[in-house]
PDB file of C-alpha atoms in Angstrom:
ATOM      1  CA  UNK A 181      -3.254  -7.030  15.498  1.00 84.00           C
ATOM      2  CA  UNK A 182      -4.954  -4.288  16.924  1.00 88.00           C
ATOM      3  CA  UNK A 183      -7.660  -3.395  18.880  1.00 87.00           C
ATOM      4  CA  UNK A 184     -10.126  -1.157  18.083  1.00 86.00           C
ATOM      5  CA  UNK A 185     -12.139   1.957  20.333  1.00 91.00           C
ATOM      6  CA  UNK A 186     -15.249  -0.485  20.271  1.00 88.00           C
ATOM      7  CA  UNK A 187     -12.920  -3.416  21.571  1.00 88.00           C
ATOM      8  CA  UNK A 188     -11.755  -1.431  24.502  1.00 91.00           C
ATOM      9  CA  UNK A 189     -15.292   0.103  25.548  1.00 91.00           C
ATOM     10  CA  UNK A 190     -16.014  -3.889  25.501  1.00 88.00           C
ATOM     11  CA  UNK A 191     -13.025  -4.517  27.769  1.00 89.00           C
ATOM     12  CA  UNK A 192     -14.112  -1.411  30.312  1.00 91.00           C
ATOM     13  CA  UNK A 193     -17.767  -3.157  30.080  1.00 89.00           C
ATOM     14  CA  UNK A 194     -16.218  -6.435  31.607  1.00 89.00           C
ATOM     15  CA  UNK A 195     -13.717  -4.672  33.903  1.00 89.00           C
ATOM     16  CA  UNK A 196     -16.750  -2.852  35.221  1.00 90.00           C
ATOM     17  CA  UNK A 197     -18.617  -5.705  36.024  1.00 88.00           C
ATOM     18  CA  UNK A 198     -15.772  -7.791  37.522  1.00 88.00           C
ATOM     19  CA  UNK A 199     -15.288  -4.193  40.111  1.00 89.00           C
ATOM     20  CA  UNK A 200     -18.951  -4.060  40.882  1.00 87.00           C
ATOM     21  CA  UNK A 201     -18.587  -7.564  41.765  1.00 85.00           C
ATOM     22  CA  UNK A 202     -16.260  -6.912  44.323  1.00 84.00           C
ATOM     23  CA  UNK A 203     -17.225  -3.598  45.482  1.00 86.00           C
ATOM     24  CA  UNK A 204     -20.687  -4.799  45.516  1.00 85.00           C
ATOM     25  CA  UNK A 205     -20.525  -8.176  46.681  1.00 84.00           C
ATOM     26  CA  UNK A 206     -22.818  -9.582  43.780  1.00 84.00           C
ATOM     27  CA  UNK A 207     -21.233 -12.692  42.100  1.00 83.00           C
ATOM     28  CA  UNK A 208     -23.832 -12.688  39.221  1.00 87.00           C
ATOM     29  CA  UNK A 209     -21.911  -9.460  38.147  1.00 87.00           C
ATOM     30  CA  UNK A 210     -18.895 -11.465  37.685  1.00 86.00           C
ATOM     31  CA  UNK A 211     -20.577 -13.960  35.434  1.00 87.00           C
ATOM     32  CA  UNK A 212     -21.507 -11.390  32.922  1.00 88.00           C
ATOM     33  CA  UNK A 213     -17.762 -10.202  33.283  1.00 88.00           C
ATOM     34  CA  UNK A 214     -16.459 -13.225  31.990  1.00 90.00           C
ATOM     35  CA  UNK A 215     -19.119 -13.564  29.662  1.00 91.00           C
ATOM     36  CA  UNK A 216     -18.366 -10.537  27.984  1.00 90.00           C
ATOM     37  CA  UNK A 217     -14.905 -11.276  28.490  1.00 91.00           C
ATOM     38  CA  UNK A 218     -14.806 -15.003  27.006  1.00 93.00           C
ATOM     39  CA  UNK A 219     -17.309 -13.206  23.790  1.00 92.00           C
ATOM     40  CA  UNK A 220     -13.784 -10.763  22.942  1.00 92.00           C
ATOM     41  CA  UNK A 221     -11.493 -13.802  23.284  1.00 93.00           C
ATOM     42  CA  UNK A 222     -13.758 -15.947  21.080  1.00 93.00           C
ATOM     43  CA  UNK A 223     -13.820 -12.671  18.660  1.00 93.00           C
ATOM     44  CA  UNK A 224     -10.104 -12.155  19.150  1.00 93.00           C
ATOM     45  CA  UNK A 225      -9.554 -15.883  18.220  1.00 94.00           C
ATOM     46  CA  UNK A 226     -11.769 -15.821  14.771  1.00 92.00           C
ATOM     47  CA  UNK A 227     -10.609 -12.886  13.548  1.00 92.00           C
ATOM     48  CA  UNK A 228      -6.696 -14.327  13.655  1.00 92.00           C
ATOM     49  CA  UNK A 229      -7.510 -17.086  11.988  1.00 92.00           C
ATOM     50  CA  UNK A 230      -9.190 -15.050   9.145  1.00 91.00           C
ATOM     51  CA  UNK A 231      -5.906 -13.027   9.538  1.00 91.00           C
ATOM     52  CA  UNK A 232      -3.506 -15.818   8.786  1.00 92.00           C
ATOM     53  CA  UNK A 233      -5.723 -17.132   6.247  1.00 91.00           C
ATOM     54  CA  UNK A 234      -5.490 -14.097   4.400  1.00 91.00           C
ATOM     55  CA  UNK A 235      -1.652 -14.046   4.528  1.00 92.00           C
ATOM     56  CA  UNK A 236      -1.635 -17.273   3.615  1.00 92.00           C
ATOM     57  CA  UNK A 237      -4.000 -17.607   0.893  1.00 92.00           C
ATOM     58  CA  UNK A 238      -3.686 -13.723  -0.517  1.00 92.00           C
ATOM     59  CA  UNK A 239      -1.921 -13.101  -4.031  1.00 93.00           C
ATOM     60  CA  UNK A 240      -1.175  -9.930  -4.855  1.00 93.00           C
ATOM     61  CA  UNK A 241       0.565  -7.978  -7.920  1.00 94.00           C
ATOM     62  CA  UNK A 242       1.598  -4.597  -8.971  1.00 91.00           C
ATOM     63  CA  UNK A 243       2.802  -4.110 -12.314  1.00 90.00           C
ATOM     64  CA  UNK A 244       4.586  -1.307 -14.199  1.00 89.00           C
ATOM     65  CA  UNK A 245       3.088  -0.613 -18.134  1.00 87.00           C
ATOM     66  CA  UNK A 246       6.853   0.256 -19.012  1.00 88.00           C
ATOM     67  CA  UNK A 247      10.119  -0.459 -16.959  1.00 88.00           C
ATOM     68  CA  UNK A 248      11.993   2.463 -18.550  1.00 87.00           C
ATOM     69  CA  UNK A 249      10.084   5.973 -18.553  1.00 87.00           C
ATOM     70  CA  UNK A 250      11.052  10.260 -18.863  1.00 87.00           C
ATOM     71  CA  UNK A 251      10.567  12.438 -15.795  1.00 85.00           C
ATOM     72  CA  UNK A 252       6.965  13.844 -16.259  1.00 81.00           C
ATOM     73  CA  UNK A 253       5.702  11.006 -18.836  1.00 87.00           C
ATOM     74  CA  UNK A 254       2.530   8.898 -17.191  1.00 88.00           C
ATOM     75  CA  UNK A 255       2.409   5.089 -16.757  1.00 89.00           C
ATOM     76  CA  UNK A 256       0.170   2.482 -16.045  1.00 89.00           C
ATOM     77  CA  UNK A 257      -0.165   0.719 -12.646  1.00 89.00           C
ATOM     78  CA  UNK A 258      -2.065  -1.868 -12.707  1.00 90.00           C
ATOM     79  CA  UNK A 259      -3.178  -3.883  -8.793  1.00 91.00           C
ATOM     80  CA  UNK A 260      -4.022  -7.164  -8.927  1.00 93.00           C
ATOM     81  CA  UNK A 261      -5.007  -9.230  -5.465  1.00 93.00           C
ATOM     82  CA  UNK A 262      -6.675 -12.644  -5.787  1.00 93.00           C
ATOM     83  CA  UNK A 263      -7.769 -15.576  -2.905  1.00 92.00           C
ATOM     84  CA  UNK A 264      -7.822 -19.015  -3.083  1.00 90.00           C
ATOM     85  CA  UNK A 265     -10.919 -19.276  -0.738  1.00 88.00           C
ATOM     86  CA  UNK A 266     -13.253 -16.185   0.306  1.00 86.00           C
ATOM     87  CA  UNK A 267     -12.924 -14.899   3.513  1.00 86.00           C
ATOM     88  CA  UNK A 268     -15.256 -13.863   6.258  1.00 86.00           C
ATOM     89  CA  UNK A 269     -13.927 -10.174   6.430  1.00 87.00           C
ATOM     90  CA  UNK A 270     -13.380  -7.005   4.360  1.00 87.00           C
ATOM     91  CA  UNK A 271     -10.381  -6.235   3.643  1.00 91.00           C
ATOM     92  CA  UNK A 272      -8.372  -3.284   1.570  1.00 91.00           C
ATOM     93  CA  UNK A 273      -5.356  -3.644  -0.533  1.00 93.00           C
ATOM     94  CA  UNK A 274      -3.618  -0.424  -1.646  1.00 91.00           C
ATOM     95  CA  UNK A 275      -0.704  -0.157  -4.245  1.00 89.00           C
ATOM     96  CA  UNK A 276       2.318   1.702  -3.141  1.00 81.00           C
ATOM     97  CA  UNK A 277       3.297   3.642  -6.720  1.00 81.00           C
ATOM     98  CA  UNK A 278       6.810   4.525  -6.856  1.00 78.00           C
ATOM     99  CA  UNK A 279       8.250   6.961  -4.727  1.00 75.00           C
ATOM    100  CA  UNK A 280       8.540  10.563  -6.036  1.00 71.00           C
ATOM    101  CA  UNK A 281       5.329   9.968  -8.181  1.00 75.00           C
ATOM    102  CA  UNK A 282       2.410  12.070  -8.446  1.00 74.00           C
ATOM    103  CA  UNK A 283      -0.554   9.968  -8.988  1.00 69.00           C
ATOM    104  CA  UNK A 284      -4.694   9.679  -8.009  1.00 66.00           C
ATOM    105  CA  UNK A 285      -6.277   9.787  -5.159  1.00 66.00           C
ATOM    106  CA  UNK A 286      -5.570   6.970  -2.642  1.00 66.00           C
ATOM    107  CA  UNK A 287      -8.860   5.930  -3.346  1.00 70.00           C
ATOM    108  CA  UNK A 288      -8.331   4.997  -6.814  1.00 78.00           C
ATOM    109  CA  UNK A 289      -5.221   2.775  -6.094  1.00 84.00           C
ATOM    110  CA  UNK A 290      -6.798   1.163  -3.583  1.00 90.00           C
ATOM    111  CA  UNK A 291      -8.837  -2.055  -4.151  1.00 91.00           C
ATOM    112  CA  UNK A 292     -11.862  -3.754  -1.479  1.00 90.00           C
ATOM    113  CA  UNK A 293     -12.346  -7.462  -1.519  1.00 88.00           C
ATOM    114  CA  UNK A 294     -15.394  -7.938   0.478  1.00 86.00           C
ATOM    115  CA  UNK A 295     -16.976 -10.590   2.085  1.00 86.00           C
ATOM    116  CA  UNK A 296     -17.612 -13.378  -0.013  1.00 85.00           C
ATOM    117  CA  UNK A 297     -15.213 -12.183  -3.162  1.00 88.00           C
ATOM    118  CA  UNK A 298     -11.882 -13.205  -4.459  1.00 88.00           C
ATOM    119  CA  UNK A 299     -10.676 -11.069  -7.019  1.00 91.00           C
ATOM    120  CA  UNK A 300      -9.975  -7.376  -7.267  1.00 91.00           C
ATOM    121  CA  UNK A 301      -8.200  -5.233  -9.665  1.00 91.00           C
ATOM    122  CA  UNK A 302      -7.768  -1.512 -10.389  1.00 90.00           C
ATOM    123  CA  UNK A 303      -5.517   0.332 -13.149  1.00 90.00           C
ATOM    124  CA  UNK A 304      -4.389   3.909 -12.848  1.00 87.00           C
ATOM    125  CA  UNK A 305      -1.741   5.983 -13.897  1.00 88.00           C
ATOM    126  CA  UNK A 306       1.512   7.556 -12.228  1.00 86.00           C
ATOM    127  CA  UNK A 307       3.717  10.223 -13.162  1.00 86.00           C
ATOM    128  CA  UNK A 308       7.268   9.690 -12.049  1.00 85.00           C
ATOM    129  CA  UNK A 309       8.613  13.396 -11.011  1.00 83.00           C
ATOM    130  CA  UNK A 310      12.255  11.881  -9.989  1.00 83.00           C
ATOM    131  CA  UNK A 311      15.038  10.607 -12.000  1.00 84.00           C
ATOM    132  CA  UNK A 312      16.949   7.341 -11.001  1.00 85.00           C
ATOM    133  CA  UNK A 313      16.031   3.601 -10.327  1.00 88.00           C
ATOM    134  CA  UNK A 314      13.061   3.162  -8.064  1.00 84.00           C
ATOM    135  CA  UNK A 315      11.724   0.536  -6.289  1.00 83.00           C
ATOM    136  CA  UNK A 316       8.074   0.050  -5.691  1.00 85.00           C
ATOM    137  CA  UNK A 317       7.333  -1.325  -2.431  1.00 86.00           C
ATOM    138  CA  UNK A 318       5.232  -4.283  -1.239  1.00 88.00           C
ATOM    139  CA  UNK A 319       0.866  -3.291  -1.439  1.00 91.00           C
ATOM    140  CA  UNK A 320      -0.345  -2.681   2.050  1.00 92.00           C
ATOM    141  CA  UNK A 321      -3.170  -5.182   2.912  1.00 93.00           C
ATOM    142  CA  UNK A 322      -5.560  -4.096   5.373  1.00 93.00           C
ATOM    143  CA  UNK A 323      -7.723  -5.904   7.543  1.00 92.00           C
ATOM    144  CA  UNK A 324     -10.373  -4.351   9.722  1.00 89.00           C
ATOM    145  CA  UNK A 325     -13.125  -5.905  11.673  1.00 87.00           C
ATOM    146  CA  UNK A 326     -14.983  -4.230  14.254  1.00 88.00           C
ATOM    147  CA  UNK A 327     -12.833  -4.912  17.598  1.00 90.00           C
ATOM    148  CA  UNK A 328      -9.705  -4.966  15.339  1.00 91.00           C
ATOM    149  CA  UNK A 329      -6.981  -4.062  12.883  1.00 92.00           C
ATOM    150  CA  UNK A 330      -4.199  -5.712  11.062  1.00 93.00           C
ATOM    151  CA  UNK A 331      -1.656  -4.240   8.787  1.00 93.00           C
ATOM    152  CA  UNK A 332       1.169  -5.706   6.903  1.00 92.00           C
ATOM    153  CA  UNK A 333       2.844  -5.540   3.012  1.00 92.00           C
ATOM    154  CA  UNK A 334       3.006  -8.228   0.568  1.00 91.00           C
ATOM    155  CA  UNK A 335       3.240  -8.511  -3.288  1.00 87.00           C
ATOM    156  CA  UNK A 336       5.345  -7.880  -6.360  1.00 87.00           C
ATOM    157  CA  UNK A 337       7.880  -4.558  -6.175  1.00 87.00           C
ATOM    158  CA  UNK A 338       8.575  -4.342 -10.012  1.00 87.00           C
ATOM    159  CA  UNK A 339      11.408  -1.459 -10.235  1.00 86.00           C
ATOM    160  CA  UNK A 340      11.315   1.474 -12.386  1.00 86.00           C
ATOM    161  CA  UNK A 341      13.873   3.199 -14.448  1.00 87.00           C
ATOM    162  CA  UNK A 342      13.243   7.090 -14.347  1.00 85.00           C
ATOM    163  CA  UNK A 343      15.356   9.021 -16.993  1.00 84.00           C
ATOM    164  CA  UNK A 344      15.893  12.953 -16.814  1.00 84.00           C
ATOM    165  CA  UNK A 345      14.276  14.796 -19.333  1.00 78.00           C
ATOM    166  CA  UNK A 346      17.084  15.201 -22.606  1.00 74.00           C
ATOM    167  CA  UNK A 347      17.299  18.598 -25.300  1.00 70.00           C
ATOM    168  CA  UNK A 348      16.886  16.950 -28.705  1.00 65.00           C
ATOM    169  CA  UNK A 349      18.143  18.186 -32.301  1.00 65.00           C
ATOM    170  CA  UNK A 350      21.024  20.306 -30.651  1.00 64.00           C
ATOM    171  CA  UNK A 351      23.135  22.003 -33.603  1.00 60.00           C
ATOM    172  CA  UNK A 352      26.212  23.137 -32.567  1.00 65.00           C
ATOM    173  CA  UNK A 353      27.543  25.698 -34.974  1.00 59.00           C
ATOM    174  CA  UNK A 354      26.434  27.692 -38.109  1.00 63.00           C
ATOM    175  CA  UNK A 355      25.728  25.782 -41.185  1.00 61.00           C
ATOM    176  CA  UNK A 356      27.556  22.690 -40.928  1.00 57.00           C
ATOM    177  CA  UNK A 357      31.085  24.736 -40.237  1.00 56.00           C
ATOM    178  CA  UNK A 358      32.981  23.784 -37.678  1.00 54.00           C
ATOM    179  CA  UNK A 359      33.837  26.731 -34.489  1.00 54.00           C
ATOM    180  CA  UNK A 360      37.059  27.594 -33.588  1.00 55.00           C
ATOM    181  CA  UNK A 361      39.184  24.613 -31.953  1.00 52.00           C
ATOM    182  CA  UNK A 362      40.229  26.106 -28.481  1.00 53.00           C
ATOM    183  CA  UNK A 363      39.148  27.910 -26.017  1.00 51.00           C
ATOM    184  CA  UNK A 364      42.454  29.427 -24.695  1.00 52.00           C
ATOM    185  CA  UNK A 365      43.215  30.661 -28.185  1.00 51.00           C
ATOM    186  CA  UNK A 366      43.190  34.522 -28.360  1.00 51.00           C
ATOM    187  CA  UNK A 367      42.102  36.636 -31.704  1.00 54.00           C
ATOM    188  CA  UNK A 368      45.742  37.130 -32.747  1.00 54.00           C
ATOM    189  CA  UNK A 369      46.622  33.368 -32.711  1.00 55.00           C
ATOM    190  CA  UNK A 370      48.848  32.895 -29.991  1.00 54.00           C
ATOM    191  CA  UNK A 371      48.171  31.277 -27.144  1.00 55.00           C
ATOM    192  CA  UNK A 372      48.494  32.527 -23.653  1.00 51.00           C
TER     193      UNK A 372
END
């Protein structure tokens, strides 16, 4: 968790008030100190617990349209993330496409489940530009509020076969006839 510009400027409120306090000699300064100071605990205390519910309650999937594709050919992602419960926060949940891809803007692989809601899904599609087997990595759920921030990754990581792009119909040869059967042979026959 962490905390945002607003949450400090909060924190320099109540720090203020606690030092003019003091410097002052006004204790009614120091009550609105820990007011403001027990409001950003009270804050910091509901947003963890819509936090863990999150983690605890949040479902989320990537799948791959095909497990086996060509360098250059597009695919369908598809981002699924679903909640037992709503929640009391917005939160984002973007897909992490397979490394080496080319794909949309992060915008379009990225899916809001606001207040309220349960469900979100998006489809796009990804263009593998790497041969080899890839892994996709966890989604990256998002969690913002206005005093703070949470990141972390969760979900499915389907992997991805990537296959270099192969000539097709070679023809080796003229007409069917085979060439000649070494390479070290000379034009007179021998070899050297």
């Amino acid at each position: 968790m962490d905390a945002t510009r607003h949450y400090w400027g909060q924190a320099a409120v109540a720090g203020l008030l606690a030092g003019g306090a003091i410097l002052l000699g006004r204790p009614l300064l120091l009550v609105g100190a820990a007011g403001v100071g027990a409001w950003l605990l009270v804050r910091q205390a509901w947003y963890a617990r819509q936090v863990s519910r999150i983690e605890d309650d949040l479902t989320v999937k990537q799948s791959l349209g095909r497990e086996i594709v060509t360098i250059g050919e597009e695919i369908v992602m598809t981002l699924e993330a679903s909640l037992d419960q709503p929640v009391s926060v917005d939160f984002t949940v973007d897909a992490a496409p397979p490394v080496g891809s080319s794909g949309p803007a992060t915008d379009q692989y990225r899916i809001t489940i606001p207040t309220g809601e349960r469900t979100a899904s998006t489809t796009f599609l990804v263009q593998p530009e790497v041969a080899g087997r890839q892994q996709v990595n966890g989604a990256t759920v998002t969690i913002e509020s206005e005093l703070f921030t949470s990141t972390y990754q969760t979900g499915s990581t389907p992997s991805l076969v990537v296959q270099p792009r192969r000539p097709r119909n070679i023809h080796v040869g003229s007409g069917g006839t085979q060439i000649a059967s070494s390479f070290v042979e000379s034009v007179s026959g021998s070899r050297s």
